[in-house]
Short mmCIF file of N, CA and C in Angstrom, two decimals:
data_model
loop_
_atom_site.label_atom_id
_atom_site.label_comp_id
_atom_site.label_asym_id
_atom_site.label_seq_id
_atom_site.Cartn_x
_atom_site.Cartn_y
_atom_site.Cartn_z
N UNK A 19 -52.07 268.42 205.63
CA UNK A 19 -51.41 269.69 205.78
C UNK A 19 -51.20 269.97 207.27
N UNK A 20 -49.88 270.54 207.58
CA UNK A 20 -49.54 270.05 208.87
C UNK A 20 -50.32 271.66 209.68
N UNK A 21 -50.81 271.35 210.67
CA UNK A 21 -51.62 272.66 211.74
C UNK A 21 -50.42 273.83 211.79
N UNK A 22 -50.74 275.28 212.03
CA UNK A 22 -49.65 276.15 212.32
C UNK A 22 -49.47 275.84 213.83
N UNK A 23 -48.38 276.10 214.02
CA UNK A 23 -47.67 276.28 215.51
C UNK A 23 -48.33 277.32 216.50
N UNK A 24 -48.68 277.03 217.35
CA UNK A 24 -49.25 277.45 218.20
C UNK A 24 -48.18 278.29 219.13
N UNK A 25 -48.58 279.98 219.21
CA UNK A 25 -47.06 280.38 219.43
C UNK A 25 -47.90 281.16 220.91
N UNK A 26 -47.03 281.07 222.32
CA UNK A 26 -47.12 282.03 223.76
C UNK A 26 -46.81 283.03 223.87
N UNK A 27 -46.56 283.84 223.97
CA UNK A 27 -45.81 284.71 224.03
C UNK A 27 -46.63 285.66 225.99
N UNK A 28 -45.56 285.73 226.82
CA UNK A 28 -45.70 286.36 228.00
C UNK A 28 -44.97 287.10 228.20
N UNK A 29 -45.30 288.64 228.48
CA UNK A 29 -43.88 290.00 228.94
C UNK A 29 -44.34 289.75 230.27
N UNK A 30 -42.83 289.79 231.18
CA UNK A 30 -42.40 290.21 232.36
C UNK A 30 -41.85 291.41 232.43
N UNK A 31 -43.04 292.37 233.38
CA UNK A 31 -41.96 293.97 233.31
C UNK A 31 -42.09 294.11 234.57
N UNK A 32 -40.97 294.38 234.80
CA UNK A 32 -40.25 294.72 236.19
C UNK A 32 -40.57 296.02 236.39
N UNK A 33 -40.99 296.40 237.75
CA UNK A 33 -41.87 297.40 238.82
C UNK A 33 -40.78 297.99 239.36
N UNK A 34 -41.33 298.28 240.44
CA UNK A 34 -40.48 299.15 241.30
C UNK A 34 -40.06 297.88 242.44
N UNK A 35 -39.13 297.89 242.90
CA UNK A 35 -38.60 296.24 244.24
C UNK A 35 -39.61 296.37 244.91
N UNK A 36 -39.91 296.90 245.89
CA UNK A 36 -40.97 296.49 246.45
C UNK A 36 -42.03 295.92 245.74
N UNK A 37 -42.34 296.15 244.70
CA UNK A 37 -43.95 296.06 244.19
C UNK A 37 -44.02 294.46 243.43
N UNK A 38 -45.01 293.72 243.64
CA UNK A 38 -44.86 292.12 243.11
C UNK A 38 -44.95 292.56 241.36
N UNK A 39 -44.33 291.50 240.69
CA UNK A 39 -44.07 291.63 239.25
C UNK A 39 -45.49 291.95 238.53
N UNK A 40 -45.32 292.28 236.92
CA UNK A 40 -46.76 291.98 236.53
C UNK A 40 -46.33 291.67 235.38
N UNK A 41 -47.50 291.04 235.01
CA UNK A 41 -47.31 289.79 233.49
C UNK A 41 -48.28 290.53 232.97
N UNK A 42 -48.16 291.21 231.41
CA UNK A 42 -48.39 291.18 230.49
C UNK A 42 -48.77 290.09 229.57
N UNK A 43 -49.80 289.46 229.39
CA UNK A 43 -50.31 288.25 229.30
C UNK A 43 -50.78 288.54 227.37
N UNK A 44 -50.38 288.19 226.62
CA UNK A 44 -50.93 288.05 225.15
C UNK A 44 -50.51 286.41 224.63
N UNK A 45 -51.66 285.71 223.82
CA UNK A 45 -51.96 284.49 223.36
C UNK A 45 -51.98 284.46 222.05
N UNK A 46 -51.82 283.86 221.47
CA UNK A 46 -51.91 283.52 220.19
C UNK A 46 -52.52 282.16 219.76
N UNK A 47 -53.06 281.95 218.81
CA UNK A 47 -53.45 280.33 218.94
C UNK A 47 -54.01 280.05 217.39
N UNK A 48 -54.49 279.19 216.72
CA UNK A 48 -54.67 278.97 215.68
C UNK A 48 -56.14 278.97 215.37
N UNK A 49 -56.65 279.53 214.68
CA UNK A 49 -58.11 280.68 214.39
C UNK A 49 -59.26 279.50 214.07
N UNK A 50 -58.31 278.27 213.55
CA UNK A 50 -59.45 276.98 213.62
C UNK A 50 -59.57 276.42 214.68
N UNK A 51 -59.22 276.80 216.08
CA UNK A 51 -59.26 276.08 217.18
C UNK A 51 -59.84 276.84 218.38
N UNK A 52 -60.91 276.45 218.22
CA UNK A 52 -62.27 277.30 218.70
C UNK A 52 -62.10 276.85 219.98
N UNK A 53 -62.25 275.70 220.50
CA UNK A 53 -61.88 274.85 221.65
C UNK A 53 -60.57 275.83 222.51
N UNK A 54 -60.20 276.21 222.09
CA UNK A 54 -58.63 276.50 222.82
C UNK A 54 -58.75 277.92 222.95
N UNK A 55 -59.69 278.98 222.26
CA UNK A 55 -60.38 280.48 223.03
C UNK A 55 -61.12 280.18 223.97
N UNK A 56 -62.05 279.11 224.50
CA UNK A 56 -62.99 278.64 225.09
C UNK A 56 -62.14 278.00 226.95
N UNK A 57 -61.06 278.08 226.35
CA UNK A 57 -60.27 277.56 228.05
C UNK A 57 -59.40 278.68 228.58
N UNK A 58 -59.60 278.12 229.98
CA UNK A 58 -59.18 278.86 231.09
C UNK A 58 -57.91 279.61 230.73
N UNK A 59 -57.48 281.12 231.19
CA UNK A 59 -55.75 281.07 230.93
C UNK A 59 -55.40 280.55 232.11
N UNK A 60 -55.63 280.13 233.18
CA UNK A 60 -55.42 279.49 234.25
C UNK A 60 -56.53 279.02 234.91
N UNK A 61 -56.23 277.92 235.84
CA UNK A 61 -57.42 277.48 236.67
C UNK A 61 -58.37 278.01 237.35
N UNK A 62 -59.84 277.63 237.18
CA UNK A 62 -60.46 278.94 237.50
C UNK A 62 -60.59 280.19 237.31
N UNK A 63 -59.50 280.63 236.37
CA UNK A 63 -59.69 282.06 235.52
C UNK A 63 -60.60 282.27 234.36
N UNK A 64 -59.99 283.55 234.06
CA UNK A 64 -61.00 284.03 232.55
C UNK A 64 -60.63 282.79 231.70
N UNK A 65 -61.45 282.97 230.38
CA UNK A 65 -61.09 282.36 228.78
C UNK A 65 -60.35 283.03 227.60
N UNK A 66 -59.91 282.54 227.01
CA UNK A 66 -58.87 283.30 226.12
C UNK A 66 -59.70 284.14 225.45
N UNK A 67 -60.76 283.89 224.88
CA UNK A 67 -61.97 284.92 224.97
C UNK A 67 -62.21 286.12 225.41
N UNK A 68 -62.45 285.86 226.37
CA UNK A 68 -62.06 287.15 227.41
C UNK A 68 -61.36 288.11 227.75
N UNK A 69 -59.99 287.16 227.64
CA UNK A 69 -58.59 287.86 227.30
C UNK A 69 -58.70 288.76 226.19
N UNK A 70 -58.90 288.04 225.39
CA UNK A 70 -58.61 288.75 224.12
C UNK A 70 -59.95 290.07 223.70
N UNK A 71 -61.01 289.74 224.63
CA UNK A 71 -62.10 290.56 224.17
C UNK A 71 -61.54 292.11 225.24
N UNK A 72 -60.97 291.77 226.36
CA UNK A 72 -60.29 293.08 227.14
C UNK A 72 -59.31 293.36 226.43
N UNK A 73 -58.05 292.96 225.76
CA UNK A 73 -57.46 293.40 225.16
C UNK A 73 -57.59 294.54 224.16
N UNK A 74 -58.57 293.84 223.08
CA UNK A 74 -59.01 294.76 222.22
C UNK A 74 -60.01 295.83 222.80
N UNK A 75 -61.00 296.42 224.00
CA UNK A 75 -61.24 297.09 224.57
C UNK A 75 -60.26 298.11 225.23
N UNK A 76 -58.97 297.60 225.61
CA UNK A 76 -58.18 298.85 226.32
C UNK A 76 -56.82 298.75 225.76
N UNK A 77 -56.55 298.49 224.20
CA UNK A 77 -55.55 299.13 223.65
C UNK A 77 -54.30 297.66 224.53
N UNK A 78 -54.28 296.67 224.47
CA UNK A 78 -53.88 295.61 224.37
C UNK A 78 -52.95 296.08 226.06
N UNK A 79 -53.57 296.48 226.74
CA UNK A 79 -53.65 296.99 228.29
C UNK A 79 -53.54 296.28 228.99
N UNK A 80 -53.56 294.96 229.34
CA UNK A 80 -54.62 294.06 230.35
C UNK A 80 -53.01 293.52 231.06
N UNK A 81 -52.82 293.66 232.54
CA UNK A 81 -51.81 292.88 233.17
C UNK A 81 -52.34 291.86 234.16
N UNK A 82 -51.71 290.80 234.24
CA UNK A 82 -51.81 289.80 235.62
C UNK A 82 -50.98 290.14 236.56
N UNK A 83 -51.38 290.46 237.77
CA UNK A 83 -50.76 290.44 239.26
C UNK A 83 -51.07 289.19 239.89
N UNK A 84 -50.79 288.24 240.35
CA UNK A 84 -50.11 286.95 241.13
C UNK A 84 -49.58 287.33 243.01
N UNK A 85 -50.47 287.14 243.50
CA UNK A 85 -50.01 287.23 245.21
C UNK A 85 -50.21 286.04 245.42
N UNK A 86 -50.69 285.22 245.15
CA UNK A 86 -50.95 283.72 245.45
C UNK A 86 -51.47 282.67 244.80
N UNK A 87 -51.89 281.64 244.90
CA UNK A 87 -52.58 280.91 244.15
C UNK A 87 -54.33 280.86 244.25
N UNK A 88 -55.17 281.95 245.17
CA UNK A 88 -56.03 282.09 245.48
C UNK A 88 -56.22 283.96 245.13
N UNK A 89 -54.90 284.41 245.39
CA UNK A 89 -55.43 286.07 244.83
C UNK A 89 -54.41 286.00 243.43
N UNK A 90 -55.17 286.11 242.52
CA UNK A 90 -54.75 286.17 240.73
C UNK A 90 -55.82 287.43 240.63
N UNK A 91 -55.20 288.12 240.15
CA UNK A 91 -55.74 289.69 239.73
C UNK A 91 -55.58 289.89 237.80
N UNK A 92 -56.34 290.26 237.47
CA UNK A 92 -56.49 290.76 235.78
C UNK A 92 -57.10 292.56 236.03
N UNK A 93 -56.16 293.07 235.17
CA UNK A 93 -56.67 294.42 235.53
C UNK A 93 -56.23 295.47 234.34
N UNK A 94 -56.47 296.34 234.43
CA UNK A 94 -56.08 297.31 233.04
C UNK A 94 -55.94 298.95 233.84
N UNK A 95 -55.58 299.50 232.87
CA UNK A 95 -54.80 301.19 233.94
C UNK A 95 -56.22 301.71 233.95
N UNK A 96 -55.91 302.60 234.81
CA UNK A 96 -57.19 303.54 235.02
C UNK A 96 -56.78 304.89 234.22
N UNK A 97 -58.27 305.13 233.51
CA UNK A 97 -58.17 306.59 232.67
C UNK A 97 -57.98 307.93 233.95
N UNK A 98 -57.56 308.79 232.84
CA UNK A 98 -57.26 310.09 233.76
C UNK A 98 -59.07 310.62 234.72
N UNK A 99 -60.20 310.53 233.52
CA UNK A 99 -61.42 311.10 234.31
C UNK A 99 -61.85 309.90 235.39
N UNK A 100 -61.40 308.70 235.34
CA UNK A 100 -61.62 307.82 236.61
C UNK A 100 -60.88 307.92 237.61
N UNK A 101 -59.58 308.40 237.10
CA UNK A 101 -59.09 309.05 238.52
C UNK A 101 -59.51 310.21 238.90
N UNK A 102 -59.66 311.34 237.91
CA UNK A 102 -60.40 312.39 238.81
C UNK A 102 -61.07 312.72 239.69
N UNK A 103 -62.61 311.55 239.21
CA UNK A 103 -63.35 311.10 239.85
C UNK A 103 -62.98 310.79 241.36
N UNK A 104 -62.36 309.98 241.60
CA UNK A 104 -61.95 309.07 242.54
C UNK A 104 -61.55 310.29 243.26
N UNK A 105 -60.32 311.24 242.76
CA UNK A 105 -59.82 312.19 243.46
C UNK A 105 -60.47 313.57 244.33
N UNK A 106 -61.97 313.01 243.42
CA UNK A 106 -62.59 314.21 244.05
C UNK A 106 -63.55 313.89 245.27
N UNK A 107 -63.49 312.81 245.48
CA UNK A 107 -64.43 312.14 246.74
C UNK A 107 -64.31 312.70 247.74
N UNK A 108 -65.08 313.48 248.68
CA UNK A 108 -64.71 314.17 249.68
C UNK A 108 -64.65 313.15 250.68
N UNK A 109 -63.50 313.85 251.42
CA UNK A 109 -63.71 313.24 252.80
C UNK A 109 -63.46 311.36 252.63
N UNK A 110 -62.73 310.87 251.44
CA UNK A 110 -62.42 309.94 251.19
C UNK A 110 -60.72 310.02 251.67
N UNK A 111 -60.19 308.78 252.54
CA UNK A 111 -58.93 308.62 253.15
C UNK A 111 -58.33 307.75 251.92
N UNK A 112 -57.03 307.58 252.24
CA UNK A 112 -56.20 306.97 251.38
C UNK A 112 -56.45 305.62 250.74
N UNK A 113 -56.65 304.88 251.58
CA UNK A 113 -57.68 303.29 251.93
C UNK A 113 -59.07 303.44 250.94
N UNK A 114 -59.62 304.28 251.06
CA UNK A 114 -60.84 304.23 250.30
C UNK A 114 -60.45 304.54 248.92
N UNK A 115 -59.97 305.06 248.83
CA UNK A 115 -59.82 305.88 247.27
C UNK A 115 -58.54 304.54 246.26
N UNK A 116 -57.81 303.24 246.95
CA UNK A 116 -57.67 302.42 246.63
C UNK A 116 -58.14 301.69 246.31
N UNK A 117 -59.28 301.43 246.99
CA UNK A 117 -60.11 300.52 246.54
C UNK A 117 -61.19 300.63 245.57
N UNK A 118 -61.41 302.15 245.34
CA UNK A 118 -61.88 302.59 244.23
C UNK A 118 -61.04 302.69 243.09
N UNK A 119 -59.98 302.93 242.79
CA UNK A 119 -59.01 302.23 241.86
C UNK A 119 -58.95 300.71 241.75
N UNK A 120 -58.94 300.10 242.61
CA UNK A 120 -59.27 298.72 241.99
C UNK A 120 -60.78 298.20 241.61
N UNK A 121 -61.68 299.16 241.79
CA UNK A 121 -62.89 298.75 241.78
C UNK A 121 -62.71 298.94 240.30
N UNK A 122 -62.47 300.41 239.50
CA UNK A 122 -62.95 300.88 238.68
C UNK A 122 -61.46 299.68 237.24
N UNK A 123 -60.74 299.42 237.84
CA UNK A 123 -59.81 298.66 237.19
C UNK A 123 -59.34 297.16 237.01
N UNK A 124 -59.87 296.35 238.35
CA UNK A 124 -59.83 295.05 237.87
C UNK A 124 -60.90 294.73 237.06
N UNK A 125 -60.43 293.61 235.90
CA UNK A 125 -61.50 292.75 235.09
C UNK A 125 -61.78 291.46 235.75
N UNK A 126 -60.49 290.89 236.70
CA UNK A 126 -61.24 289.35 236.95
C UNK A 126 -60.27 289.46 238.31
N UNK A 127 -60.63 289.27 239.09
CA UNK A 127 -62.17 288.45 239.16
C UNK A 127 -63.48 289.37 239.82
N UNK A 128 -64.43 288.82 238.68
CA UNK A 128 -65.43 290.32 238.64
C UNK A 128 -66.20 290.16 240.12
N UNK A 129 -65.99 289.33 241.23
CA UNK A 129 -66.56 289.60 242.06
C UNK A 129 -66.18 290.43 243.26
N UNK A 130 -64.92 290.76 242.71
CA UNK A 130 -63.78 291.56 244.19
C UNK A 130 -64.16 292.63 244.18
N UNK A 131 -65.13 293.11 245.10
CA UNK A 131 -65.67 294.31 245.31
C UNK A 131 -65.12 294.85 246.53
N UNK A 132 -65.60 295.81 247.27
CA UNK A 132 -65.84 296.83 248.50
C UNK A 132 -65.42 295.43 249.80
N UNK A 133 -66.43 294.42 249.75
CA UNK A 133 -66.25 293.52 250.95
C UNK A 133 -65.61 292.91 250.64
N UNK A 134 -65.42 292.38 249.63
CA UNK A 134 -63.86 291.04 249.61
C UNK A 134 -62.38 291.74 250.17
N UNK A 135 -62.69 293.34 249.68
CA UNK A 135 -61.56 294.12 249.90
C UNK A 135 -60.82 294.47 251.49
N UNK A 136 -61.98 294.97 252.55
CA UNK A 136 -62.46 295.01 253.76
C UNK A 136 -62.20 293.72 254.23
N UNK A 137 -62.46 292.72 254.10
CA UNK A 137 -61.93 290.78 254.93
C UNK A 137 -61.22 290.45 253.83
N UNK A 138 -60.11 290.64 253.42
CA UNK A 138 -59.02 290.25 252.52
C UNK A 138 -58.12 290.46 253.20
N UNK A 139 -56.70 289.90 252.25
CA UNK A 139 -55.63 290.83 252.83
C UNK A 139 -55.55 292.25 252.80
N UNK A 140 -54.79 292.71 253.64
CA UNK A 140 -54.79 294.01 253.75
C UNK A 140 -53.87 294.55 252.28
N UNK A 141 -53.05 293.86 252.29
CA UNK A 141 -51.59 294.63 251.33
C UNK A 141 -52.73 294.87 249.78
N UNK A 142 -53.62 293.91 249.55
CA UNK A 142 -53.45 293.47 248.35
C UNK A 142 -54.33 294.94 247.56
N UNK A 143 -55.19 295.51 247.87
CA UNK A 143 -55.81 296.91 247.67
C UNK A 143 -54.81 297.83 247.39
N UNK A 144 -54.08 297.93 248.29
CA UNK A 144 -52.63 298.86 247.93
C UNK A 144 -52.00 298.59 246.91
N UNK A 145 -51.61 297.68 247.23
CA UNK A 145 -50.21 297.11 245.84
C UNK A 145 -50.96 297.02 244.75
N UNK A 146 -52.13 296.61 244.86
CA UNK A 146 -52.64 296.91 242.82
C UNK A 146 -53.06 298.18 242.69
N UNK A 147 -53.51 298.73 243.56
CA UNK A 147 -53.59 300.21 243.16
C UNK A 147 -52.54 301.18 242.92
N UNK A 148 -51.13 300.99 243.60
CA UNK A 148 -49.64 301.30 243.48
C UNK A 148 -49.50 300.80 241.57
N UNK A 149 -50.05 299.05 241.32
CA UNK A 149 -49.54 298.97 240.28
C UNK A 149 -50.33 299.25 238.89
N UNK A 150 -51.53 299.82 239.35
CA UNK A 150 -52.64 300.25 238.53
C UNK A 150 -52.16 301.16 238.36
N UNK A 151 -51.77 302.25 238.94
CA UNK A 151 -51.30 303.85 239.13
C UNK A 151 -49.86 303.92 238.12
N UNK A 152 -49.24 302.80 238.49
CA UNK A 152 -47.20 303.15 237.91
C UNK A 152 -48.38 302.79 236.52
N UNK A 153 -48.97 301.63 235.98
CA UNK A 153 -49.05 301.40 234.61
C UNK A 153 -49.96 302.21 233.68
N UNK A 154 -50.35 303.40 234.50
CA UNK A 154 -51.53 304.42 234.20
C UNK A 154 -50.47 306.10 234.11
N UNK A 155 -49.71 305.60 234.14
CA UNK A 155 -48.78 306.75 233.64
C UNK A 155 -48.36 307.44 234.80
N UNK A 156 -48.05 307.23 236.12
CA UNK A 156 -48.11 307.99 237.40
C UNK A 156 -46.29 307.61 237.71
N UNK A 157 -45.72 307.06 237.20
CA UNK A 157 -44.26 306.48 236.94
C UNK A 157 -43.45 306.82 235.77
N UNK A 158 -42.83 307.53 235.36
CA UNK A 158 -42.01 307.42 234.47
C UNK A 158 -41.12 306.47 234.00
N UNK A 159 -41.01 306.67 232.52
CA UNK A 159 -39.97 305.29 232.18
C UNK A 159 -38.34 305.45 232.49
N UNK A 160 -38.00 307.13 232.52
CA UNK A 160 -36.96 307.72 233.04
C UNK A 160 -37.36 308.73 233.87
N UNK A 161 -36.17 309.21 234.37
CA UNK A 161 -35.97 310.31 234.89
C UNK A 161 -36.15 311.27 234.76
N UNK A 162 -36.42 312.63 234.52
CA UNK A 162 -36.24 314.00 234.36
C UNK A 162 -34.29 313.92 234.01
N UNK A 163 -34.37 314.41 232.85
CA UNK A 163 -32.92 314.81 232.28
C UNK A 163 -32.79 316.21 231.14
N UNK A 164 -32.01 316.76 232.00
CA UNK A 164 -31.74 317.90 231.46
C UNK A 164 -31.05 318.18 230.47
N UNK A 165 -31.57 318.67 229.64
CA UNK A 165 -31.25 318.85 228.22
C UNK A 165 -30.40 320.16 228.08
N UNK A 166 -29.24 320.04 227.72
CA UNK A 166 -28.59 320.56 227.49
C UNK A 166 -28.01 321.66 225.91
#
């Protein structure tokens, strides 16, 4: 009896121009092939496992950001009381309160904390927190249109 087809499926949704793309990452795979939840979705990344265990945790949420072949980001939106939070930090500058959005929102790689952030690139704190923020509802899908 021949195996089912093993089906990919990847959304590309387009940002704002400036902002690098983000992949919407969902897998599919065949439920007898235990071996194939157990591997990387990319080199050195999470396991489909993983994937799929964040998925079902944040409402099938989870995007990849790509700046390089060394910064691969997995991340999910931030809730409204984690931003609050964040918002209420006194005496916290713009810079800080980014990186607390990515603290409280990347899943992988679980070691990018406070100091990787600080001797990293500079852009890369911003731009996922820009794209944490548009996919956390801070962007509209339209415009304001007046109803007539």
């Amino acid at each position: 009896m021949p195996r089912a087809q093993k089906k990919q499926e990847v959304h590309v949704e387009e940002t704002q121009e400036e902002l690098a793309p983000v992949v919407n990452i969902g897998k599919e795979y065949d439920e007898d092939d235990v071996t194939k939840a157990e591997e990387e979705i990319f080199p050195g990344g999470p396991t489909h496992n993983e994937l799929e265990k964040w998925k079902s945790m944040y409402n099938g949420e989870v995007y990849l950001t790509e700046f390089d072949e060394e910064n691969v980001f997995i991340w999910r939106p931030i809730k409204r009381k984690e931003y609050k939070d964040i918002a209420k930090i006194p005496n916290a500058d713009q810079f800080y309160k980014e990186e607390r959005i990515c603290d409280k929102s990347l899943l992988f790689p679980a070691n990018y904390g406070a100091m990787n952030m600080s001797v990293g690139k500079a852009g890369i704190p911003t731009l996922l927190s820009e794209l944490i923020l548009e996919k956390s509802g801070f962007v509209a899908k339209t415009g304001a249109m007046r109803l007539s």
